[in-house]
JSON list of C-alpha atoms and ligand atoms in Angstrom, two decimals:
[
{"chain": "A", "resi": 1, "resn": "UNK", "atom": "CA", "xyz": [0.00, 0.00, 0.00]},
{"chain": "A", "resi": 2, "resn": "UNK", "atom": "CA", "xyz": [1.06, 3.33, -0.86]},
{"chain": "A", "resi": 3, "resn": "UNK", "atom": "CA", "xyz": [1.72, 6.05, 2.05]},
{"chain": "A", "resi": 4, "resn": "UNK", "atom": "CA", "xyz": [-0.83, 8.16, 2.31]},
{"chain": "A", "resi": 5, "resn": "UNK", "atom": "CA", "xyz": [0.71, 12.26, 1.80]},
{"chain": "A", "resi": 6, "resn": "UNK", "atom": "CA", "xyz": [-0.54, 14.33, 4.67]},
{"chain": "A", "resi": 7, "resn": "UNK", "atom": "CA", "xyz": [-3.65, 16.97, 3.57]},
{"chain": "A", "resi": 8, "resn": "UNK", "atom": "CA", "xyz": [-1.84, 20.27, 2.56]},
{"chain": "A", "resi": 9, "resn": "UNK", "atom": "CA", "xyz": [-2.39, 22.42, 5.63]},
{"chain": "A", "resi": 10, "resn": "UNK", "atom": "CA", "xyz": [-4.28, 25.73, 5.04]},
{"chain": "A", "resi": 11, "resn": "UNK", "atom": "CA", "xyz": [-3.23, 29.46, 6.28]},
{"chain": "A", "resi": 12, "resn": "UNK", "atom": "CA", "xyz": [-5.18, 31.85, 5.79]},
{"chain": "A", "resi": 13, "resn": "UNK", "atom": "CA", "xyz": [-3.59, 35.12, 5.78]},
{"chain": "A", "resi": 14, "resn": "UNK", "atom": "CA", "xyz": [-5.89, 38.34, 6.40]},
{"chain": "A", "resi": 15, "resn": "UNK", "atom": "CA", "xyz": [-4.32, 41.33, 5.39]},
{"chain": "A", "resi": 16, "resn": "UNK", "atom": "CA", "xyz": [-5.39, 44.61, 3.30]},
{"chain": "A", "resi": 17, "resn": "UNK", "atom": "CA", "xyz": [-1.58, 45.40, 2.07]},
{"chain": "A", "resi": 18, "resn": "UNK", "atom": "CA", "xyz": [-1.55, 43.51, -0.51]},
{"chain": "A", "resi": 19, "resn": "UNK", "atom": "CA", "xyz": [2.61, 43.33, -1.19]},
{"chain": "A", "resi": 20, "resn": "UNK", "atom": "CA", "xyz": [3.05, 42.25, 2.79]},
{"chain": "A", "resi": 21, "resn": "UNK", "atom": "CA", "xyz": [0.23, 39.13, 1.51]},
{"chain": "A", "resi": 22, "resn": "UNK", "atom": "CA", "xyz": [1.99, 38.35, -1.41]},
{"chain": "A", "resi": 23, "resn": "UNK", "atom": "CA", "xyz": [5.50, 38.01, -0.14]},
{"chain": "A", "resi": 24, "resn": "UNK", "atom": "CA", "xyz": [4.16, 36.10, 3.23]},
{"chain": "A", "resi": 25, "resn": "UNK", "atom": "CA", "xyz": [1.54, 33.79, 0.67]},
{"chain": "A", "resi": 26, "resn": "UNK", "atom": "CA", "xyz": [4.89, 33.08, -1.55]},
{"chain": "A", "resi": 27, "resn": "UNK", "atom": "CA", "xyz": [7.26, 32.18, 1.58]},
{"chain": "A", "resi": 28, "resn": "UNK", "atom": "CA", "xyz": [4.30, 30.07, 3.03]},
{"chain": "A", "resi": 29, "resn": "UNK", "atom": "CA", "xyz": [3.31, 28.21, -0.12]},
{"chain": "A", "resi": 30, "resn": "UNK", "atom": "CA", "xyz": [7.65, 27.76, -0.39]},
{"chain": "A", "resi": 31, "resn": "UNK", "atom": "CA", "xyz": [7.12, 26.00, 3.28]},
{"chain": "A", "resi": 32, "resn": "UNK", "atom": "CA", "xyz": [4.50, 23.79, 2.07]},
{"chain": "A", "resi": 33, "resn": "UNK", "atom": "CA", "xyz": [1.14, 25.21, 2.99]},
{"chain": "A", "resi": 34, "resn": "UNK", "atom": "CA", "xyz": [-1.81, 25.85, 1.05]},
{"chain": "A", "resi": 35, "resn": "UNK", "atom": "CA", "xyz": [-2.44, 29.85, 1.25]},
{"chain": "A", "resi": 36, "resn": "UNK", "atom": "CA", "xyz": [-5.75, 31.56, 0.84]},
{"chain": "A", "resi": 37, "resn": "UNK", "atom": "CA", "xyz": [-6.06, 35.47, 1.12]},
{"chain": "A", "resi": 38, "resn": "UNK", "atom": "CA", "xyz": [-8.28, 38.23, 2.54]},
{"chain": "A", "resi": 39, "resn": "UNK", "atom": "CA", "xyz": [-7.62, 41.75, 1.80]},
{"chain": "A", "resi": 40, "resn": "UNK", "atom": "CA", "xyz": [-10.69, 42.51, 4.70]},
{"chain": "A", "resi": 41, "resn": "UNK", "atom": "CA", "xyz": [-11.49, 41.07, 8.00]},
{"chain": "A", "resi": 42, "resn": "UNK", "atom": "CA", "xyz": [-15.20, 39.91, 6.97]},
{"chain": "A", "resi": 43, "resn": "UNK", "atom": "CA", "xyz": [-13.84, 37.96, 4.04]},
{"chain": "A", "resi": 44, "resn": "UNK", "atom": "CA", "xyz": [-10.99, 36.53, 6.25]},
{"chain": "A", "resi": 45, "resn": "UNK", "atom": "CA", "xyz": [-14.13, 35.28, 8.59]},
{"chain": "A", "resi": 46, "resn": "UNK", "atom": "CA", "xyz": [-16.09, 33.85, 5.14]},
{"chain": "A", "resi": 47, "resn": "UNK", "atom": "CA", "xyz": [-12.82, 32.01, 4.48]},
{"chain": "A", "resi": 48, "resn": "UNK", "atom": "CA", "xyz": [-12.29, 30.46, 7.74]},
{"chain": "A", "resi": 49, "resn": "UNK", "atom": "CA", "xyz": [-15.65, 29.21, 7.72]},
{"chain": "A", "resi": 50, "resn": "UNK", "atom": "CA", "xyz": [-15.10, 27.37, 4.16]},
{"chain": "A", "resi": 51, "resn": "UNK", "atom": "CA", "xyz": [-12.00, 26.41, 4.41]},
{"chain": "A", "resi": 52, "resn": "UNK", "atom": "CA", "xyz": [-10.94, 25.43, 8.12]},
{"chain": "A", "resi": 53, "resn": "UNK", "atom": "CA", "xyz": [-7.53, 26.53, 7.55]},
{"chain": "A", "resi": 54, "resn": "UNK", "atom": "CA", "xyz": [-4.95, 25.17, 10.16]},
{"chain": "A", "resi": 55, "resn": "UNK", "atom": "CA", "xyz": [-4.12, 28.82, 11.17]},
{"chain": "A", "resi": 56, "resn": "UNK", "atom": "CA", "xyz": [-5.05, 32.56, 10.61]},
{"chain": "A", "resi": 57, "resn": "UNK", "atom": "CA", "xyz": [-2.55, 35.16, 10.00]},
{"chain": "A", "resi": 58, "resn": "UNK", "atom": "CA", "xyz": [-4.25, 38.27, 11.13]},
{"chain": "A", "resi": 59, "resn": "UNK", "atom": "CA", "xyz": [-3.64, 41.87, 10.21]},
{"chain": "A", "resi": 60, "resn": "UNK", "atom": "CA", "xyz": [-4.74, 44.68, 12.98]},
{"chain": "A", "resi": 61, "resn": "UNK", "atom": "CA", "xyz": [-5.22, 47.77, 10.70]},
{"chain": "A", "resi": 62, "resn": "UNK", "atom": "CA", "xyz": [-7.93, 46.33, 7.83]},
{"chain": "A", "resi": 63, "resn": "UNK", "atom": "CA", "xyz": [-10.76, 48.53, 6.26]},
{"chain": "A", "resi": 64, "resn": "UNK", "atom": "CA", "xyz": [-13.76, 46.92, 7.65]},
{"chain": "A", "resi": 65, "resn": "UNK", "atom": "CA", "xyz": [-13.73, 45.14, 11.19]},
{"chain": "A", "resi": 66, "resn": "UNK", "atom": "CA", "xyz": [-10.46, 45.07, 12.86]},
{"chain": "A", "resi": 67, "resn": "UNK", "atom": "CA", "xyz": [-8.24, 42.42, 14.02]},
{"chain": "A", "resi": 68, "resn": "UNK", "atom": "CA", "xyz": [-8.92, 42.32, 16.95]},
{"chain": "A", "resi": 69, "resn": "UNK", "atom": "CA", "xyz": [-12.73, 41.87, 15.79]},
{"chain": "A", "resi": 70, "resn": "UNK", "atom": "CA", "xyz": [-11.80, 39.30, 13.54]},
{"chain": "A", "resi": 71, "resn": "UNK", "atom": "CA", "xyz": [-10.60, 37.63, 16.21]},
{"chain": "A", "resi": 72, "resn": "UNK", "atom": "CA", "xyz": [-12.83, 38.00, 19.18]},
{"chain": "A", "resi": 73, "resn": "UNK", "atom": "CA", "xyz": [-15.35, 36.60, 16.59]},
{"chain": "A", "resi": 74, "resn": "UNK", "atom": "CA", "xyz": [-13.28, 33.44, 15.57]},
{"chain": "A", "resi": 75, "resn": "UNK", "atom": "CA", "xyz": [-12.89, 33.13, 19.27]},
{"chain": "A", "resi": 76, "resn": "UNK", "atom": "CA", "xyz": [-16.86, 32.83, 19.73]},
{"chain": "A", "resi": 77, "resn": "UNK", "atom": "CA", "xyz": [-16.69, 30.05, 18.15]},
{"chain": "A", "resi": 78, "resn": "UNK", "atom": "CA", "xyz": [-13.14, 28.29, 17.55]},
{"chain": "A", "resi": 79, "resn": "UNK", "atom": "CA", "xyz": [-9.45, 28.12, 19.40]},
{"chain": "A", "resi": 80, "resn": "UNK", "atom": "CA", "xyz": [-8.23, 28.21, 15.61]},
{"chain": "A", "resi": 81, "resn": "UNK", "atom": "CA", "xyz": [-4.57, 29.79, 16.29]},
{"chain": "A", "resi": 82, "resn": "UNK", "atom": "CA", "xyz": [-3.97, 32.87, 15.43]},
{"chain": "A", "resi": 83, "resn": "UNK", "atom": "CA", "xyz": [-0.54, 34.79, 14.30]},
{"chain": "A", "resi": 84, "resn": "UNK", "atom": "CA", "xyz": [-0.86, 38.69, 14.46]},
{"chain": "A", "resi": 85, "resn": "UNK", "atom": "CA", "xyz": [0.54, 41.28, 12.26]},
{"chain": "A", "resi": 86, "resn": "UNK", "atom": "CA", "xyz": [1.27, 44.04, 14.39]},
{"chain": "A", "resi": 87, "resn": "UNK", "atom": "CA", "xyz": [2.25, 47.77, 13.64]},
{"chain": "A", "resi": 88, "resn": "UNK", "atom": "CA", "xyz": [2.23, 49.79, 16.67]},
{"chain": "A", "resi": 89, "resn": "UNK", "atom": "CA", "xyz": [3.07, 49.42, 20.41]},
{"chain": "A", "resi": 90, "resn": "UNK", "atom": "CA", "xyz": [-0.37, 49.55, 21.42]},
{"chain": "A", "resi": 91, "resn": "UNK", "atom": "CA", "xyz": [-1.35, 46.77, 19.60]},
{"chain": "A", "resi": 92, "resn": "UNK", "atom": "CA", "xyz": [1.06, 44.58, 20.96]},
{"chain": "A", "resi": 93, "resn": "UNK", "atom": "CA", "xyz": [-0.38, 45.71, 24.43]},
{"chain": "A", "resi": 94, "resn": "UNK", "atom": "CA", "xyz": [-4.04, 45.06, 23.29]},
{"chain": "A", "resi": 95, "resn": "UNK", "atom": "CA", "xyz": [-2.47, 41.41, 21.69]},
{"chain": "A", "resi": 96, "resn": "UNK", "atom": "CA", "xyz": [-0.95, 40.02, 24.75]},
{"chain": "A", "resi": 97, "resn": "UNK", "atom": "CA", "xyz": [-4.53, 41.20, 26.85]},
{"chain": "A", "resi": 98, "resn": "UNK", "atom": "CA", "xyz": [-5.54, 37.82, 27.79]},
{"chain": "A", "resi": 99, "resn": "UNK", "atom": "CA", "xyz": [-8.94, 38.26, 26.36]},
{"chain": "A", "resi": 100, "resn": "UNK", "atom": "CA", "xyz": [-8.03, 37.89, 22.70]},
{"chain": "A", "resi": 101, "resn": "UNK", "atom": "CA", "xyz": [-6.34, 34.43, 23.18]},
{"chain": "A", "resi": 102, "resn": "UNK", "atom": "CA", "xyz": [-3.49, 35.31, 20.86]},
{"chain": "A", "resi": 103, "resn": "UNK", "atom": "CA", "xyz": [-1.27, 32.37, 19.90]},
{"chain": "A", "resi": 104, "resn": "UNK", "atom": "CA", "xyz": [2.04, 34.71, 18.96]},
{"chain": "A", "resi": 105, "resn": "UNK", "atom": "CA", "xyz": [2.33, 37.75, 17.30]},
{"chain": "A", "resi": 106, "resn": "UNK", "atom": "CA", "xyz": [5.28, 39.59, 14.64]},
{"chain": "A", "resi": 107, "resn": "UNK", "atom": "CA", "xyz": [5.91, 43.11, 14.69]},
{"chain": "A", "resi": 108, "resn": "UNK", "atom": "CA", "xyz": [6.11, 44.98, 10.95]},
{"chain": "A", "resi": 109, "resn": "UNK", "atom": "CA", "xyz": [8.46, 45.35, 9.80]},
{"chain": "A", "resi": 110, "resn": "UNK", "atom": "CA", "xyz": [9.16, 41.24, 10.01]},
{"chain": "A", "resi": 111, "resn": "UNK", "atom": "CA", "xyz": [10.94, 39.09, 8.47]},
{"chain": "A", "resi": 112, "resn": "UNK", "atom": "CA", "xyz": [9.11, 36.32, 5.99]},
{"chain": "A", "resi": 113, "resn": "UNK", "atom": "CA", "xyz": [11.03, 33.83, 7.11]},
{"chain": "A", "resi": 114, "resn": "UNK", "atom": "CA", "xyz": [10.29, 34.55, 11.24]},
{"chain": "A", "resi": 115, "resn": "UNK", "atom": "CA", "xyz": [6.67, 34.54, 10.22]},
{"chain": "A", "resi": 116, "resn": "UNK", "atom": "CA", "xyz": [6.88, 30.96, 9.27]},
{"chain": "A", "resi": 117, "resn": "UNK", "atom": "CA", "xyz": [9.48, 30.01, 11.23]},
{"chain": "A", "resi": 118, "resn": "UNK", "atom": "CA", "xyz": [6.30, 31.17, 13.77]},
{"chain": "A", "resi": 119, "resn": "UNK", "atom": "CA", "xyz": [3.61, 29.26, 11.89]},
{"chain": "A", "resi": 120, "resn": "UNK", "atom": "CA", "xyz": [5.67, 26.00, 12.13]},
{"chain": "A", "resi": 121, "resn": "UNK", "atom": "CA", "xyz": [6.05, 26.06, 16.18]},
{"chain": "A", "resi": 122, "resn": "UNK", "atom": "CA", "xyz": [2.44, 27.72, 16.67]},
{"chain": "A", "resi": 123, "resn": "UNK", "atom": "CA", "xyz": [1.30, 24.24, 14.40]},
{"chain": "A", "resi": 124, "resn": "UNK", "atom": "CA", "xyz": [4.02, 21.75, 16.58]},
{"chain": "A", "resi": 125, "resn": "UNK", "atom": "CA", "xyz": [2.42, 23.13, 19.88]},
{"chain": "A", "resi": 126, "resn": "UNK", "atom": "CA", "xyz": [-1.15, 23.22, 18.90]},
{"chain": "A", "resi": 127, "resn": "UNK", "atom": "CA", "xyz": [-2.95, 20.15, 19.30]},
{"chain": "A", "resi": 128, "resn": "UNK", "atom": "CA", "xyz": [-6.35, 18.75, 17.59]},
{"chain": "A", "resi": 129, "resn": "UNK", "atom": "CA", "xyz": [-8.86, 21.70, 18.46]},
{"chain": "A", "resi": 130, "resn": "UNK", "atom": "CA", "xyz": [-10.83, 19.89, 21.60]},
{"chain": "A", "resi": 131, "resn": "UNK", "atom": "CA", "xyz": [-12.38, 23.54, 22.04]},
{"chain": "A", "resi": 132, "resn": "UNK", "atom": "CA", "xyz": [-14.04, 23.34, 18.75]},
{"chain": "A", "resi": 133, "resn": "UNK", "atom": "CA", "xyz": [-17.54, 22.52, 19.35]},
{"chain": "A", "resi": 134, "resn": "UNK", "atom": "CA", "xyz": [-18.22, 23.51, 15.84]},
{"chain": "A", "resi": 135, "resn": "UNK", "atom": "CA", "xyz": [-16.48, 21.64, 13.40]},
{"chain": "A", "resi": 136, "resn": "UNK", "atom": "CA", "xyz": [-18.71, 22.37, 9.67]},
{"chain": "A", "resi": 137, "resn": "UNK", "atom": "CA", "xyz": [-17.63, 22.66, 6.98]},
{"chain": "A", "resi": 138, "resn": "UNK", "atom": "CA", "xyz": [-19.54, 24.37, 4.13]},
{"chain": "A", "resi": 139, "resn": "UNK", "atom": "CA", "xyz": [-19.43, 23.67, 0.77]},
{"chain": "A", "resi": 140, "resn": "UNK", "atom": "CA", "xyz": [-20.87, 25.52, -2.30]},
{"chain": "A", "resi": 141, "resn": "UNK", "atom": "CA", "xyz": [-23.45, 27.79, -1.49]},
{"chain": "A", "resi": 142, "resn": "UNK", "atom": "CA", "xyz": [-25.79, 24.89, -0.47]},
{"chain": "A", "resi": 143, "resn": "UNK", "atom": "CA", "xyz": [-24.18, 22.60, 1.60]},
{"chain": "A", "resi": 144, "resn": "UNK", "atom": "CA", "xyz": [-22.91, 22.14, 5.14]},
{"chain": "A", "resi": 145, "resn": "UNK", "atom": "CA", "xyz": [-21.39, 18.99, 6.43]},
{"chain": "A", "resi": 146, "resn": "UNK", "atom": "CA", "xyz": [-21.57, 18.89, 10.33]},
{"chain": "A", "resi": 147, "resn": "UNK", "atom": "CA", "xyz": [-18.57, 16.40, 11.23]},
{"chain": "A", "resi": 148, "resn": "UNK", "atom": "CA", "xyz": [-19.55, 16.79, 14.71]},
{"chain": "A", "resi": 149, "resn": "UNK", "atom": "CA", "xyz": [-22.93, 15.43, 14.62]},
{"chain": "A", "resi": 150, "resn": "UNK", "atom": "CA", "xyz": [-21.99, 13.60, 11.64]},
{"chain": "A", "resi": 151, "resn": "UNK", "atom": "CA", "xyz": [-24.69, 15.05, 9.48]},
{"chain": "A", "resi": 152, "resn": "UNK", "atom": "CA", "xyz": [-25.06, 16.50, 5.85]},
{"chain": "A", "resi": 153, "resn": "UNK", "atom": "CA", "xyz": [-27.58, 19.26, 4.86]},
{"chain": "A", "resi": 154, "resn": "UNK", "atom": "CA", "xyz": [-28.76, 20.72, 1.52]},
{"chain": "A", "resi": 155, "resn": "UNK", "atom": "CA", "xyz": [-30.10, 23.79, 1.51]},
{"chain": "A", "resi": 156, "resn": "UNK", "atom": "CA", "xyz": [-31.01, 23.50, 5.71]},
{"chain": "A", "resi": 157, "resn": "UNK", "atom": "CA", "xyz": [-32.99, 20.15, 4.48]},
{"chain": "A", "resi": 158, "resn": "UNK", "atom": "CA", "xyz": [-30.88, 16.87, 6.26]},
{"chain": "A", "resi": 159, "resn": "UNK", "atom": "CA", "xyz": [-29.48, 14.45, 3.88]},
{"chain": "A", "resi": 160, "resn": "UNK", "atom": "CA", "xyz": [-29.42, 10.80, 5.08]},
{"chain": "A", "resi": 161, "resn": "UNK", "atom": "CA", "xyz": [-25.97, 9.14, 3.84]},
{"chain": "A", "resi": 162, "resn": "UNK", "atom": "CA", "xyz": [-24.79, 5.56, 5.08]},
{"chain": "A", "resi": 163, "resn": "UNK", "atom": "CA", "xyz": [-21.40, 5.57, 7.17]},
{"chain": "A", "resi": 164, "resn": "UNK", "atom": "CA", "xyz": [-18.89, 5.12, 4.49]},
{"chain": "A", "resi": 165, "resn": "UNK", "atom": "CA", "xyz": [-20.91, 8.15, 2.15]},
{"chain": "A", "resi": 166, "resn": "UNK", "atom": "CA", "xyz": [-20.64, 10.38, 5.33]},
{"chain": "A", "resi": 167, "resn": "UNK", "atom": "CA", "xyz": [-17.26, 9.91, 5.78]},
{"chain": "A", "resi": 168, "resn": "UNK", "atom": "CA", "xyz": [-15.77, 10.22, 2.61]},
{"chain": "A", "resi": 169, "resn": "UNK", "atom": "CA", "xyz": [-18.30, 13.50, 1.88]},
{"chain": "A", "resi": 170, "resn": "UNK", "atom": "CA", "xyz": [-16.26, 14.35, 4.87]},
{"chain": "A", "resi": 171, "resn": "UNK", "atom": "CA", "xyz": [-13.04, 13.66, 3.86]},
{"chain": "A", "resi": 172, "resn": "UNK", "atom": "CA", "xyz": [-13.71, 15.87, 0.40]},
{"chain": "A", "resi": 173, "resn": "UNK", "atom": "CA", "xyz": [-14.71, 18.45, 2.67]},
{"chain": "A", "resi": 174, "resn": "UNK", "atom": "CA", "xyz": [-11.72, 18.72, 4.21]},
{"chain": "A", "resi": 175, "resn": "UNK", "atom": "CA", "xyz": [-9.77, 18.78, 1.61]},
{"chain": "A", "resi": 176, "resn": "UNK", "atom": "CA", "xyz": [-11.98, 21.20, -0.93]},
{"chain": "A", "resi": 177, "resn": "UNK", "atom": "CA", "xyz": [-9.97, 21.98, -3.96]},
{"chain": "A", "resi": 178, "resn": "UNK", "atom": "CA", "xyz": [-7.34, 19.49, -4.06]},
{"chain": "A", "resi": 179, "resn": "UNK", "atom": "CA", "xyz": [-8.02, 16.43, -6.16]},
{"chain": "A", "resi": 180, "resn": "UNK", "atom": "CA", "xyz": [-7.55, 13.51, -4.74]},
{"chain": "A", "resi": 181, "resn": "UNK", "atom": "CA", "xyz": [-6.58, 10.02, -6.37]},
{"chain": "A", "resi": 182, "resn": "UNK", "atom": "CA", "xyz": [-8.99, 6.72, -5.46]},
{"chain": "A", "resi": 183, "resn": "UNK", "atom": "CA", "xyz": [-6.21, 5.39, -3.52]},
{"chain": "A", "resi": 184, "resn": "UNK", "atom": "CA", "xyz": [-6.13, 8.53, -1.44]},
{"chain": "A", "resi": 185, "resn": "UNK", "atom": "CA", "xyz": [-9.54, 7.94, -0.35]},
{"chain": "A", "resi": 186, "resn": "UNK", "atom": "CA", "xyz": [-9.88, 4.76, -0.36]},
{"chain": "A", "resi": 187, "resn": "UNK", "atom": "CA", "xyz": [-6.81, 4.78, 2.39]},
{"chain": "A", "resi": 188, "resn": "UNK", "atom": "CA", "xyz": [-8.19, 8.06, 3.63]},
{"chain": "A", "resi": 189, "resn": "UNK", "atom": "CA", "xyz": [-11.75, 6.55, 4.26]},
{"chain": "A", "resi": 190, "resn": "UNK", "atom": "CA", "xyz": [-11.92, 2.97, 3.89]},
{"chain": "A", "resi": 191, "resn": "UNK", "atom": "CA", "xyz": [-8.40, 2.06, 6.16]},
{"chain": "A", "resi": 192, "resn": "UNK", "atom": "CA", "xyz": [-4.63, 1.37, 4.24]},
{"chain": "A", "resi": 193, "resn": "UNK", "atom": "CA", "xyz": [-5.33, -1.86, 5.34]},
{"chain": "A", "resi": 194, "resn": "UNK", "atom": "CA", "xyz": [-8.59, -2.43, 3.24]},
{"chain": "A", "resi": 195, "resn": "UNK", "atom": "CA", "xyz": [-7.84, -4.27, 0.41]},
{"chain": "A", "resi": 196, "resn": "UNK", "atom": "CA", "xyz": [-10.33, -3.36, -1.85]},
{"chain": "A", "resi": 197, "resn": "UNK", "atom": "CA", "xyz": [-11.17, -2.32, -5.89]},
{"chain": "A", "resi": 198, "resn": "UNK", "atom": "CA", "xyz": [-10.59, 1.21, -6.96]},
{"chain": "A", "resi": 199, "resn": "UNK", "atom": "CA", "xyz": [-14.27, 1.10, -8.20]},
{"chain": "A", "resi": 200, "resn": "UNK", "atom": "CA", "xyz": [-15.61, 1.02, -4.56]},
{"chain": "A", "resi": 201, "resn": "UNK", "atom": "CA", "xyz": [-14.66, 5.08, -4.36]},
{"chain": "A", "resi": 202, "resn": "UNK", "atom": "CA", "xyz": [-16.79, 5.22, -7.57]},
{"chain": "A", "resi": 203, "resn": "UNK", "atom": "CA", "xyz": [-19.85, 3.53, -6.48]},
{"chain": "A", "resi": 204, "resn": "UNK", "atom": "CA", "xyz": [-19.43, 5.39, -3.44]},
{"chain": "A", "resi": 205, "resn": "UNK", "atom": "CA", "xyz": [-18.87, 8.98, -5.27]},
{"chain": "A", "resi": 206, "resn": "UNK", "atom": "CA", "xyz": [-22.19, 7.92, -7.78]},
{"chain": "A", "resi": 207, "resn": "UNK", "atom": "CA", "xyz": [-23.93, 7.32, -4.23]},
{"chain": "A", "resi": 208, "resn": "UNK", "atom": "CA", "xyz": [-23.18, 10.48, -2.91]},
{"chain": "A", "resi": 209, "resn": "UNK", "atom": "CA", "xyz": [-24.15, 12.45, -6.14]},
{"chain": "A", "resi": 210, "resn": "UNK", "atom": "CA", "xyz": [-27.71, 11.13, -6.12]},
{"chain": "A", "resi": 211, "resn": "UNK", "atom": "CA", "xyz": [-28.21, 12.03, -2.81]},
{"chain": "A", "resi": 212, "resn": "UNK", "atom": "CA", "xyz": [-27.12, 14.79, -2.41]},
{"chain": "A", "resi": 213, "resn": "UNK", "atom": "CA", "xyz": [-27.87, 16.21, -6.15]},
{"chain": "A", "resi": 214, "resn": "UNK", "atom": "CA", "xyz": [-26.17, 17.63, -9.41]},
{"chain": "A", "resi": 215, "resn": "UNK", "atom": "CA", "xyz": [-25.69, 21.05, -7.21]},
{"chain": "A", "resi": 216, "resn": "UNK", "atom": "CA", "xyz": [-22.77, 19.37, -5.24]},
{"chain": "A", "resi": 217, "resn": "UNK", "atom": "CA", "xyz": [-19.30, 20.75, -6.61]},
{"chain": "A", "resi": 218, "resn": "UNK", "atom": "CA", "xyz": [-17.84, 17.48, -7.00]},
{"chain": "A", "resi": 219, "resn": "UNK", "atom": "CA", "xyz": [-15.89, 16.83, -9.91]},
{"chain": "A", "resi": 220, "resn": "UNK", "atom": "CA", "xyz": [-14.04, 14.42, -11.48]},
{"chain": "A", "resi": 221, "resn": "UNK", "atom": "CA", "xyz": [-10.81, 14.72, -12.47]},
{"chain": "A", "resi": 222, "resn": "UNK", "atom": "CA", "xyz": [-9.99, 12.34, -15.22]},
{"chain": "A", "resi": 223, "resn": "UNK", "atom": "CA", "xyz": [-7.01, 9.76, -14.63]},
{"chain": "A", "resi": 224, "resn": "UNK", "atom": "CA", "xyz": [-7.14, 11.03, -11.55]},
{"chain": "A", "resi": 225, "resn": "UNK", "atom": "CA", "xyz": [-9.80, 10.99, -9.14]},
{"chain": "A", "resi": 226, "resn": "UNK", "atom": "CA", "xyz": [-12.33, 13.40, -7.55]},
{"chain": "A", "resi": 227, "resn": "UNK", "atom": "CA", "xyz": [-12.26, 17.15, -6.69]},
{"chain": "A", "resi": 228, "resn": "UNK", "atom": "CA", "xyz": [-14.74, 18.79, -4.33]},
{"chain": "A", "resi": 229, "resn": "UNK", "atom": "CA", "xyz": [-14.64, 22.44, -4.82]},
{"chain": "B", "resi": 1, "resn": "CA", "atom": "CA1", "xyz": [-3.34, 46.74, 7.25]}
]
């Protein structure tokens, strides 16, 4: 059996200058992370909630809600760790005030490298988020798959899906936009030590598609495997 690569891990950074984004996307993507960006605090929110990224890299200054905001609201509802951006002294003061929950924060001018030198040990130290009472994932417009409560809604309307469909509609969702081969998923969802046909993932995928309708983004990539988003 093949190894199975580890998930690309997601940062997303949320920042309104867009040369300090491109250089820190560039030196994260160079580390190995998947990088989405925000260029304002309510879209950095949007893609937290579609994404589940492994970490946040948070501006203070941005031109709708702050920071700070941003994160007091990822906060209501996640311990998703967060890296600030910081500009002035009395952010730093307002960053270490215990009721933001900081993980670790860089002063600008920083260096590229010391931000993800600061990803890296904010990911060693963090373990699996046992705060996290909410763990959804949305996808497409319609969609929201509730790993939690193991449950899968269209449109606010349940969807009833057997074990194995649940779990690999959960598996897509947690990886939305990367393809992934039938070998990934079937180690991914069935076990590396299931010894079974390729064509299971496709029965399984077919399954999925007529439950849940021609709506869901799932595509498939040809020689490949499967895409969701
Ligand atoms: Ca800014």
């Amino acid at each position: 059996m093949i190894a199975v690569a580890e998930p690309e891990r997601t940062i997303v950074i949320v920042e309104d200058d867009a040369n300090i984004a491109d250089l820190l996307d560039m030196y994260l993507r160079d580390a190995g992370f998947r990088v989405l960006q925000a260029a304002s605090g309510e879209r950095g929110l949007e893609l937290v909630e579609q994404h589940r990224p492994a970490l946040v890299v948070l501006d203070i200054g941005l031109p709708d809600i702050d920071g700070f905001e941003v994160c007091r609201r990822l906060r209501a509802r996640s311990s998703l760790p967060v890296l600030f951006l910081t500009a002035r002294d009395g952010e730093i003061d307002r960053v270490l005030g215990l009721e933001l929950g900081a993980d670790d924060y860089v002063t600008k001018p920083f260096s590229p490298r010391e931000v993800v030198a600061r990803v890296k040990a904010i990911l060693r130290r963090g373990q699996p988020d046992a705060r996290d009472q909410h763990d959804t994932v949305h996808v497409g417009d319609d969609y929201v798959v509730d790993v939690t409560r193991r449950e899968a809604t269209r449109g606010g309307e349940s969807v009833p899906l057997a074990t194995r469909e649940f779990d690999l509609l959960a598996h897509f969702a947690r990886n939305q936009g990367i393809a992934l081969t039938r070998q990934q998923l079937l180690d991914a969802v069935w076990g590396v030590d299931w010894y079974g046909d390729d064509r299971t993932v496709d029965v399984h995928v077919r399954q999925l598609r007529k439950k849940l309708g021609d709506d869901l983004p799932l595509a498939t990539v040809w020689g490949v495997g499967y895409r969701l988003g």
